[in-house]
Structure formats: C-alpha cells, structure tokens
Coordinates of C-alpha atoms in Angstrom, one line a residue:
Chain A
M1 CA 1.6 -17.3 -3.5
Y2 CA 1.5 -13.5 -2.8
T3 CA 2.8 -13.0 -6.3
Q4 CA 0.4 -15.2 -8.3
A5 CA 0.0 -12.8 -11.2
L6 CA 3.6 -13.6 -12.1
N7 CA 2.2 -16.8 -13.5
S8 CA 0.4 -14.8 -16.2
S9 CA 2.4 -13.9 -19.2
D10 CA 3.1 -10.4 -20.3
G11 CA 4.7 -11.2 -23.6
D12 CA 8.3 -11.9 -24.3
D13 CA 10.5 -9.5 -22.5
R14 CA 13.3 -11.8 -21.9
G15 CA 15.8 -10.8 -24.6
V16 CA 19.2 -10.8 -22.9
E17 CA 21.0 -7.5 -23.6
D18 CA 24.6 -8.5 -23.0
V19 CA 25.5 -12.1 -23.3
A20 CA 28.9 -11.9 -21.6
R21 CA 27.6 -10.0 -18.6
A22 CA 24.5 -12.2 -18.4
S23 CA 26.7 -15.3 -18.2
Q24 CA 28.9 -13.7 -15.5
F25 CA 25.7 -12.9 -13.6
Q26 CA 24.5 -16.4 -13.9
A27 CA 27.9 -17.7 -12.7
R28 CA 27.5 -15.5 -9.6
I29 CA 24.0 -16.9 -9.0
D30 CA 25.3 -20.5 -9.5
A31 CA 28.0 -19.8 -6.9
D32 CA 25.2 -18.8 -4.5
E33 CA 26.4 -15.2 -4.3
R34 CA 23.9 -12.6 -3.3
I35 CA 23.0 -9.9 -5.8
E36 CA 22.9 -6.4 -4.3
P37 CA 21.1 -3.3 -5.5
N38 CA 23.9 -1.6 -7.4
D39 CA 25.3 -4.8 -9.0
W40 CA 24.7 -5.3 -12.7
M41 CA 21.7 -7.5 -13.4
P42 CA 19.7 -8.6 -16.5
A43 CA 16.7 -6.3 -17.1
A44 CA 14.4 -9.3 -16.9
Y45 CA 15.8 -10.2 -13.5
R46 CA 15.1 -6.7 -12.3
K47 CA 11.6 -6.7 -13.8
T48 CA 10.6 -10.1 -12.4
L49 CA 11.8 -9.1 -8.9
T50 CA 10.2 -5.7 -9.0
R51 CA 6.9 -7.4 -9.8
Q52 CA 7.3 -10.2 -7.3
I53 CA 8.4 -8.1 -4.4
S54 CA 5.9 -5.3 -5.0
Q55 CA 3.0 -7.8 -5.4
H56 CA 4.2 -9.4 -2.2
A57 CA 4.1 -5.9 -0.5
H58 CA 0.6 -5.2 -1.9
S59 CA -0.6 -8.5 -0.5
E60 CA 0.7 -7.6 3.0
I61 CA -1.1 -4.2 2.8
V62 CA -4.4 -5.5 1.4
G63 CA -4.1 -8.5 3.8
M64 CA -4.7 -6.0 6.7
L65 CA -8.3 -5.5 5.5
P66 CA -9.9 -8.9 6.1
E67 CA -8.4 -9.1 9.6
G68 CA -8.9 -5.5 10.4
N69 CA -12.6 -6.2 9.9
W70 CA -12.6 -8.1 13.3
I71 CA -10.4 -5.9 15.5
T72 CA -13.4 -4.1 17.1
R73 CA -15.3 -7.3 17.5
A74 CA -12.6 -9.5 18.9
P75 CA -14.0 -11.7 21.7
S76 CA -11.6 -10.6 24.5
L77 CA -9.0 -7.9 25.2
R78 CA -6.3 -10.6 24.8
R79 CA -7.5 -11.5 21.4
K80 CA -7.9 -7.9 20.4
A81 CA -4.4 -6.9 21.5
A82 CA -3.0 -9.9 19.5
L83 CA -5.0 -9.1 16.4
L84 CA -4.0 -5.5 16.5
A85 CA -0.3 -6.5 16.8
K86 CA -0.7 -8.9 13.9
V87 CA -2.3 -6.4 11.6
Q88 CA 0.4 -3.9 12.5
D89 CA 3.0 -6.5 11.6
E90 CA 1.3 -7.0 8.2
C91 CA 1.7 -3.3 7.6
G92 CA 5.4 -3.5 8.7
H93 CA 5.9 -6.4 6.3
G94 CA 4.5 -4.4 3.5
L95 CA 6.9 -1.6 4.3
Y96 CA 10.0 -3.8 4.4
L97 CA 9.0 -5.2 1.1
Y98 CA 8.3 -1.9 -0.6
A99 CA 11.7 -0.8 0.6
A100 CA 13.3 -3.9 -0.9
A101 CA 11.4 -3.4 -4.2
E102 CA 12.5 0.2 -4.3
T103 CA 16.2 -0.8 -4.3
L104 CA 15.5 -2.1 -7.9
G105 CA 14.8 1.4 -9.1
T106 CA 11.0 1.9 -8.9
S107 CA 9.7 4.3 -6.3
R108 CA 7.2 3.2 -3.6
E109 CA 4.8 5.9 -4.9
E110 CA 4.8 4.3 -8.3
L111 CA 4.4 0.9 -6.9
V112 CA 1.5 1.9 -4.7
D113 CA -0.2 3.8 -7.5
A114 CA 0.0 0.7 -9.7
M115 CA -1.8 -1.2 -7.0
L116 CA -4.4 1.5 -6.5
S117 CA -5.1 1.7 -10.2
G118 CA -5.7 -2.0 -10.3
K119 CA -2.7 -2.6 -12.6
A120 CA -0.6 -4.5 -10.1
K121 CA -1.9 -7.7 -8.5
Y122 CA -2.0 -9.0 -4.9
S123 CA -2.7 -12.4 -3.6
S124 CA -6.1 -13.9 -4.5
I125 CA -6.6 -15.0 -0.9
F126 CA -7.4 -11.5 0.4
N127 CA -10.4 -11.3 -1.9
Y128 CA -12.4 -13.6 0.3
P129 CA -14.5 -12.3 3.2
T130 CA -14.1 -12.8 6.9
L131 CA -17.6 -13.8 7.9
T132 CA -17.1 -15.0 11.5
W133 CA -14.5 -14.8 14.3
A134 CA -13.4 -18.4 13.3
D135 CA -12.1 -16.9 10.0
I136 CA -9.5 -15.0 12.0
G137 CA -8.3 -18.2 13.5
T138 CA -8.3 -19.9 10.1
I139 CA -6.4 -17.1 8.4
G140 CA -3.7 -17.3 11.0
W141 CA -3.5 -21.0 11.0
L142 CA -3.8 -21.6 7.2
V143 CA -3.1 -18.4 5.3
D144 CA -0.1 -17.5 7.4
G145 CA 0.9 -21.2 7.5
A146 CA 0.9 -21.3 3.7
A147 CA 2.8 -17.9 3.6
I148 CA 5.5 -19.3 5.9
M149 CA 5.9 -22.4 3.6
N150 CA 6.5 -20.0 0.7
Q151 CA 8.6 -17.4 2.5
I152 CA 11.1 -19.6 4.3
P153 CA 12.8 -20.6 1.0
L154 CA 12.7 -16.9 0.0
C155 CA 15.1 -16.1 2.9
R156 CA 17.7 -17.7 0.6
C157 CA 16.6 -15.8 -2.5
S158 CA 19.5 -14.6 -4.7
Y159 CA 18.5 -10.9 -4.3
G160 CA 20.0 -9.7 -1.0
P161 CA 17.4 -7.0 0.0
Y162 CA 14.5 -9.4 -0.6
A163 CA 16.1 -12.2 1.3
R164 CA 16.8 -9.9 4.2
A165 CA 13.3 -8.6 4.3
M166 CA 12.0 -12.2 4.3
I167 CA 14.1 -13.1 7.3
R168 CA 12.4 -10.4 9.3
V169 CA 9.0 -11.3 8.0
C170 CA 9.5 -15.0 8.8
K171 CA 10.5 -14.3 12.4
E172 CA 7.2 -12.4 12.9
E173 CA 5.0 -14.7 10.9
S174 CA 5.4 -17.6 13.4
F175 CA 3.5 -15.6 16.0
H176 CA 0.7 -15.1 13.5
Q177 CA 0.3 -18.7 12.8
R178 CA 0.3 -19.7 16.4
Q179 CA -2.2 -17.1 17.5
G180 CA -4.5 -18.3 14.7
F181 CA -4.1 -22.0 15.7
E182 CA -4.8 -21.1 19.4
I183 CA -8.1 -19.4 18.3
M184 CA -9.0 -22.7 16.5
V185 CA -8.1 -24.9 19.5
T186 CA -10.2 -22.7 21.7
L187 CA -13.2 -22.8 19.4
C188 CA -12.8 -26.6 18.8
R189 CA -12.8 -27.2 22.6
G190 CA -15.8 -24.9 23.0
T191 CA -19.5 -25.4 22.5
A192 CA -20.9 -27.4 19.6
E193 CA -21.8 -24.2 18.0
Q194 CA -18.3 -22.8 18.3
K195 CA -16.8 -26.0 16.8
A196 CA -19.3 -25.8 13.9
M197 CA -18.1 -22.2 13.3
A198 CA -14.5 -23.5 13.1
Q199 CA -15.5 -26.2 10.7
N200 CA -17.5 -23.8 8.5
A201 CA -14.5 -21.4 8.3
L202 CA -12.2 -24.3 7.3
D203 CA -14.7 -25.4 4.7
R204 CA -14.7 -22.0 3.1
W205 CA -10.9 -21.3 3.3
W206 CA -9.4 -24.6 2.5
W207 CA -9.5 -24.5 -1.3
P208 CA -8.7 -20.8 -1.6
V209 CA -5.6 -21.4 0.6
L210 CA -4.4 -24.3 -1.7
M211 CA -4.8 -21.8 -4.6
M212 CA -2.4 -19.4 -2.9
F213 CA 0.5 -21.6 -4.1
G214 CA -0.3 -20.7 -7.7
P215 CA -1.1 -22.8 -10.7
P216 CA 0.1 -26.4 -11.1
D217 CA 3.7 -26.7 -12.2
Q218 CA 2.9 -27.8 -15.8
V219 CA 1.2 -24.5 -16.6
S220 CA 3.2 -22.0 -14.5
Q221 CA 5.0 -19.7 -16.9
H222 CA 7.6 -17.9 -14.9
S223 CA 8.9 -20.7 -12.8
D224 CA 11.8 -21.8 -15.1
T225 CA 13.7 -18.5 -15.1
S226 CA 12.9 -17.8 -11.5
T227 CA 14.4 -21.2 -10.6
K228 CA 17.4 -20.5 -12.7
W229 CA 17.9 -17.2 -11.0
K230 CA 17.4 -18.8 -7.5
I231 CA 14.5 -16.5 -6.8
K232 CA 12.3 -19.5 -6.5
R233 CA 13.7 -22.6 -4.8
F234 CA 10.6 -24.9 -4.8
S235 CA 7.8 -25.3 -7.3
N236 CA 4.2 -24.4 -6.6
D237 CA 3.2 -28.1 -6.4
E238 CA 6.1 -29.0 -4.1
L239 CA 5.2 -26.2 -1.7
R240 CA 1.5 -27.0 -1.8
Q241 CA 2.3 -30.6 -1.0
K242 CA 4.5 -29.7 1.9
F243 CA 1.7 -27.4 3.2
I244 CA -1.0 -30.1 3.0
D245 CA 1.2 -32.7 4.6
A246 CA 1.9 -30.4 7.5
T247 CA -1.8 -29.3 7.9
V248 CA -3.6 -32.6 7.8
P249 CA -2.4 -33.8 11.3
Q250 CA -3.2 -30.3 12.7
A251 CA -6.8 -30.5 11.4
E252 CA -7.0 -34.0 12.9
F253 CA -5.8 -32.6 16.3
L254 CA -8.5 -30.0 16.1
G255 CA -11.1 -32.7 15.3
L256 CA -12.0 -30.8 12.0
T257 CA -12.6 -32.4 8.7
I258 CA -10.7 -31.1 5.6
P259 CA -13.4 -30.5 3.0
D260 CA -12.0 -32.8 0.4
P261 CA -13.6 -36.3 0.7
G262 CA -11.4 -37.6 -2.2
M263 CA -8.1 -36.8 -0.4
K264 CA -6.0 -39.8 0.0
Q265 CA -2.6 -40.7 1.4
N266 CA -0.2 -42.2 -1.2
E267 CA 2.5 -44.8 -0.5
N268 CA 5.0 -42.1 0.4
G269 CA 2.7 -40.7 3.1
N270 CA 1.9 -37.6 1.1
W271 CA -1.8 -36.5 1.1
V272 CA -3.0 -36.2 -2.5
H273 CA -5.8 -33.6 -2.9
S274 CA -8.7 -33.7 -5.4
P275 CA -8.5 -31.4 -8.4
I276 CA -8.5 -27.7 -7.6
D277 CA -11.1 -25.4 -9.3
W278 CA -8.6 -23.2 -11.3
D279 CA -11.5 -21.4 -12.9
E280 CA -12.3 -19.9 -9.5
F281 CA -8.7 -18.8 -9.1
K282 CA -8.6 -17.2 -12.5
Q283 CA -11.8 -15.3 -11.8
V284 CA -10.5 -14.0 -8.5
L285 CA -7.2 -12.9 -10.1
A286 CA -9.2 -11.2 -12.9
G287 CA -11.0 -9.1 -10.3
N288 CA -14.2 -11.1 -9.9
G289 CA -13.7 -12.6 -6.5
P290 CA -16.2 -12.0 -3.7
C291 CA -14.3 -8.9 -2.3
N292 CA -12.0 -7.6 -5.0
R293 CA -13.9 -4.3 -5.5
D294 CA -14.3 -3.8 -1.8
R295 CA -10.6 -4.3 -1.1
L296 CA -9.5 -1.8 -3.8
A297 CA -12.1 0.7 -2.8
A298 CA -11.0 0.5 0.8
R299 CA -7.3 1.0 -0.2
R300 CA -8.2 3.9 -2.4
K301 CA -10.3 5.5 0.3
A302 CA -7.5 5.1 2.9
H303 CA -5.0 6.6 0.4
E304 CA -7.2 9.5 -0.5
E305 CA -8.1 10.3 3.1
G306 CA -4.5 10.2 4.1
A307 CA -3.5 12.7 1.4
W308 CA -3.8 15.7 3.7
V309 CA -1.5 14.1 6.3
R310 CA 1.2 13.6 3.7
E311 CA 0.7 17.1 2.4
A312 CA 0.8 18.6 5.9
A313 CA 4.0 16.7 6.8
A314 CA 5.7 17.8 3.6
A315 CA 4.6 21.4 4.1
Y316 CA 5.9 21.3 7.7
A317 CA 9.2 19.8 6.7
E318 CA 9.6 22.5 4.0
K319 CA 8.7 25.3 6.4
R320 CA 11.3 24.1 9.0
K321 CA 13.9 23.7 6.3
S322 CA 13.4 27.3 5.1
R323 CA 13.4 28.6 8.6
Q324 CA 16.7 26.9 9.4
L325 CA 18.2 28.3 6.2
A326 CA 17.0 31.8 7.1
Q327 CA 18.5 31.5 10.6
A328 CA 21.8 30.2 9.3
A329 CA 21.9 33.2 7.0
E330 CA 21.5 35.7 9.8
Chain B
M1 CA -2.4 11.8 -10.2
A2 CA 0.8 10.2 -9.0
T3 CA 1.6 10.6 -5.3
P4 CA 4.5 13.0 -4.7
N5 CA 7.7 11.4 -3.5
V6 CA 8.5 11.4 0.2
P7 CA 12.2 11.5 1.2
L8 CA 14.0 8.1 1.8
W9 CA 15.9 7.5 5.0
E10 CA 18.3 4.7 6.1
V11 CA 17.8 3.2 9.5
F12 CA 20.5 2.1 11.9
I13 CA 19.8 0.4 15.2
R14 CA 21.9 -0.4 18.2
S15 CA 20.4 -3.6 19.5
R16 CA 22.2 -3.4 22.9
N17 CA 24.8 -1.3 24.6
G18 CA 28.3 -2.2 23.6
L19 CA 27.3 -3.0 20.0
A20 CA 27.6 -0.7 17.1
H21 CA 24.5 0.7 15.2
K22 CA 23.7 -1.6 12.3
H23 CA 21.9 -0.9 9.1
V24 CA 18.4 -2.5 9.3
G25 CA 16.6 -1.1 6.3
S26 CA 15.0 2.1 5.0
L27 CA 11.8 4.0 5.1
H28 CA 10.1 7.1 3.8
A29 CA 9.3 10.1 5.9
A30 CA 8.8 13.8 5.4
D31 CA 11.4 14.9 8.1
A32 CA 13.8 13.5 10.7
T33 CA 11.3 13.5 13.6
L34 CA 8.8 11.5 11.6
A35 CA 11.5 9.2 10.3
L36 CA 12.6 8.4 13.9
Q37 CA 9.0 7.6 14.9
A38 CA 8.4 5.5 11.8
A39 CA 11.7 3.6 12.4
R40 CA 10.6 2.8 15.9
D41 CA 7.2 1.4 14.6
I42 CA 8.7 -0.5 11.7
Y43 CA 11.9 -1.8 13.0
T44 CA 11.6 -2.2 16.8
R45 CA 8.2 -3.7 17.5
R46 CA 9.8 -6.5 19.5
G47 CA 12.4 -4.7 21.6
E48 CA 15.1 -4.9 18.8
G49 CA 16.8 -1.7 19.8
L50 CA 18.0 0.8 22.4
S51 CA 19.0 3.5 20.0
I52 CA 18.1 4.5 16.4
W53 CA 19.9 6.6 13.9
V54 CA 18.1 7.8 10.7
V55 CA 20.2 9.2 7.9
P56 CA 18.8 10.7 4.6
S57 CA 19.6 8.1 2.0
N58 CA 21.0 10.8 -0.4
A59 CA 23.6 11.8 2.2
I60 CA 25.3 8.4 1.8
T61 CA 28.1 8.1 -0.7
A62 CA 28.7 4.6 -1.8
S63 CA 31.5 2.8 -3.5
D64 CA 30.8 1.5 -7.0
P65 CA 30.4 -2.3 -7.0
S66 CA 31.5 -2.5 -10.6
E67 CA 34.9 -1.0 -9.5
K68 CA 35.3 -3.2 -6.5
G69 CA 38.3 -4.9 -8.0
M70 CA 40.3 -1.7 -8.3
M71 CA 38.9 -0.4 -5.0
F72 CA 39.9 -3.3 -2.8
E73 CA 42.9 -4.7 -4.7
P74 CA 45.4 -2.9 -2.5
A75 CA 44.3 -4.9 0.5
E76 CA 44.1 -8.2 -1.3
S77 CA 47.7 -8.2 -2.4
K78 CA 49.1 -7.5 1.1
I79 CA 48.8 -10.8 2.9
Y80 CA 51.7 -9.7 5.2
R81 CA 49.1 -7.6 7.0
H82 CA 47.7 -10.7 8.6
P83 CA 49.2 -12.3 11.6
T84 CA 49.1 -15.8 10.0
F85 CA 51.7 -14.6 7.5
Y86 CA 54.4 -14.8 10.1
D87 CA 56.1 -17.9 11.5
V88 CA 56.5 -18.2 15.2
P89 CA 58.6 -21.2 16.4
D90 CA 56.4 -23.8 18.1
E91 CA 58.6 -23.6 21.3
V92 CA 57.4 -20.0 21.8
G93 CA 53.8 -21.2 22.3
H94 CA 50.8 -18.9 21.9
M95 CA 51.5 -15.4 20.8

C-alpha cells in the first residue's frame, strides 16, 4: 500500500538480540496488548515500523502533489473548497504519521531527508499524472478507497502510536472517498464528453490502484513477520480482493466499465482480476514511473524554498528566549 | 545537509467544556506561538476542540515502563481501597 517498498528485501537484519525478552514481547503481542514507545521491542520490530510509518507519511505528503495540481482549476467554488480541505488533510495525515514514526527514535528531519534524497520510498500510485478533472474524482473514489481498505485494519496495529494515528486518518479519509465519488457521479450524469472523461480516468487508474496493495502474497517478503507482530492483519491479496469486490458495484452504478475484460466472478461471488503487470509496478518503485522525477523535484523545491522560513522562526525563537533571559536577570 | 531539528511539543485538547484536556499527539514548532497555531491546523480541523495546551516534550518527566511493576505494586496489593471489598447486608439496599 503506502509502504510498498517494504516488500523489497534489505538483507537479513532479523537476528533476535535477546531470546527471553523477544518471547515476552511476542507474548504481549499475542495477548493483543499494545506496544508503546518506551517499551522494550526487538530491533527489527522498531526498524520495520519506522520504515512502514515513515513511508506512509511520505506517501501522504507526496500525495498532495497530484491533487494540488487541480486546485486552481477546480470547476466550481464548492469543488475547490473541498479539494483544498482534502489536500490539507493529506498534509495533516503526513504530520500525524511523522509524529508516530518519531516515537520510535528517528527524528522527523532524518525521515524527511531520507525521502528527499530518494532513499526512502513512497507509494507508487503518486507517480502517475492527473491529466483531467476526472482524475481528481477517480483518486478520491479509488485511491482513497484503496487506502481505507488498508488503513482500517491498521487501526488495530500492535504499535499504539501508529494505531492511534490511523484512527484519526480513517475518520477523515471517508470524506475524501465520498467527495471523489460525488465528482464521478456528476461527470457520469453529465454530457457524453464528461462521461467519456470519467471512463478514461478509470481506464488509466484501475491497474495502478490494484498495484497499491503490493505484490501478490507468494512473493511478498515482509508479510510473515509483520503478521506475527500484528502490524499487518490481512495479506496484500486479501485486501486487494476486498477492494475489487467493493468497487465493482460502484462502477456499475456509475455506468463505467472496469478496464479488465477478463475479470470474472467466481462461485463465491468474488471478482477475479486478470494478471497484473508487476513489471510496471517494479519500474515505478525503482523511480521510472511517469512522474517520479517531477514529484521528488517538487518536494525538494518546496523544502528548499521553505528553508528561510524555518531559519527565521528559529532565529526569532532564539532572540525571544535570550531577551526573556536578559529581562529575568535584571 | 541535514535539516536542523525543530523543538517537539505535546498537544492537549479540551474537546468541550466540562472535560479535561486530553493528549492528542505531538508536533514540531520553533516556539510556543507557532506550536499553538500548528496544533490548531493539525488537530482541530473539524471542530475537535475549544482549548489547546502545548507543552515542550522535554518538559515532561515520564515513569519508566520497565519499572511499572515496582511503580504500581503498592496500589495493586491494596484491594481494600475499592468499595467492592466491603460487605453490606442486602437488607441495607443501595449504598
């Protein structure tokens, strides 16, 4: 999902340092206890979570870019106000998540620098362009819809600060999905040209959205330990299936066609999709998607152009502090 | 070059009058004024609060979770501090 790079291996870092403590830790997890920041935890648990939460945070922040692209061109004041609020929410989500990640001992500055240097990943989905207004509807409907599927189980994640951040995020995400679907309904009830625009957006976003859930279960490398530690409660394929089953009737309602002619319903009522082009996914994760370079360049530019603000705020705080000290000394 | 660290603050919000301020999360800000403004933007976008406190995180002294056994044992062994420890005859009714 927003943390797909977890599925790539970084070598064996899973040596357990203290067998007795690790088994106590596992017992707490098994008893559904929440782990809090100052509790003892295996180094690999800390590392996995730091990566997962920070990648999730980076995804929220980079996720502001494709949608921000349409704020000035929203078709009405109502749509513009809603889109602004949504993009502001994404920023807020990024900040809750950075705060949760920091409780594991890495500073936000380090996490952000890792993203800006290209070392840390963010979700593949945000490397696709938003070509028309219908893309904004589709992102809310499908990208946020997929995110909700993934994030609801994370509200019960074993790590307290992450779970609490996810509860706040999920409450707000529902607005995002509904505003997107409303845009789609309006377009689909509009002129033939508007409906064609909606269909075109669905055609371009469908497969990248399915890839958001990450590689199929048999090749996903981090799932086993994440499941054991109750960070992950459902597998990539399970979540993808849930998402497709929920989305098919919505597309039918809109009168749109899912761009997978081979998709069939099985005897259990689940919709079975055709094979996903995992090469495309790998390429996008490796930095070769349609917008990877743009996205990073935009983040770096914003970070650099904000440097003087951070410096001025720090200088002002310093000045006030020394003035107060001087007054106190008088 | 690494970005210099900005101080961390803990945010507490009173959601309505009559309730206590409750911890909702943390944020980074250069000073208290900016921390308050950022807390408003990050934690009260949907009318979640009537009052905000921000406290520098390093001003908080916390108990050590690994010593929670020793820390809280005195309370655990004193069940006579709870009303349910005492028998009240049924005839007396609610007390």
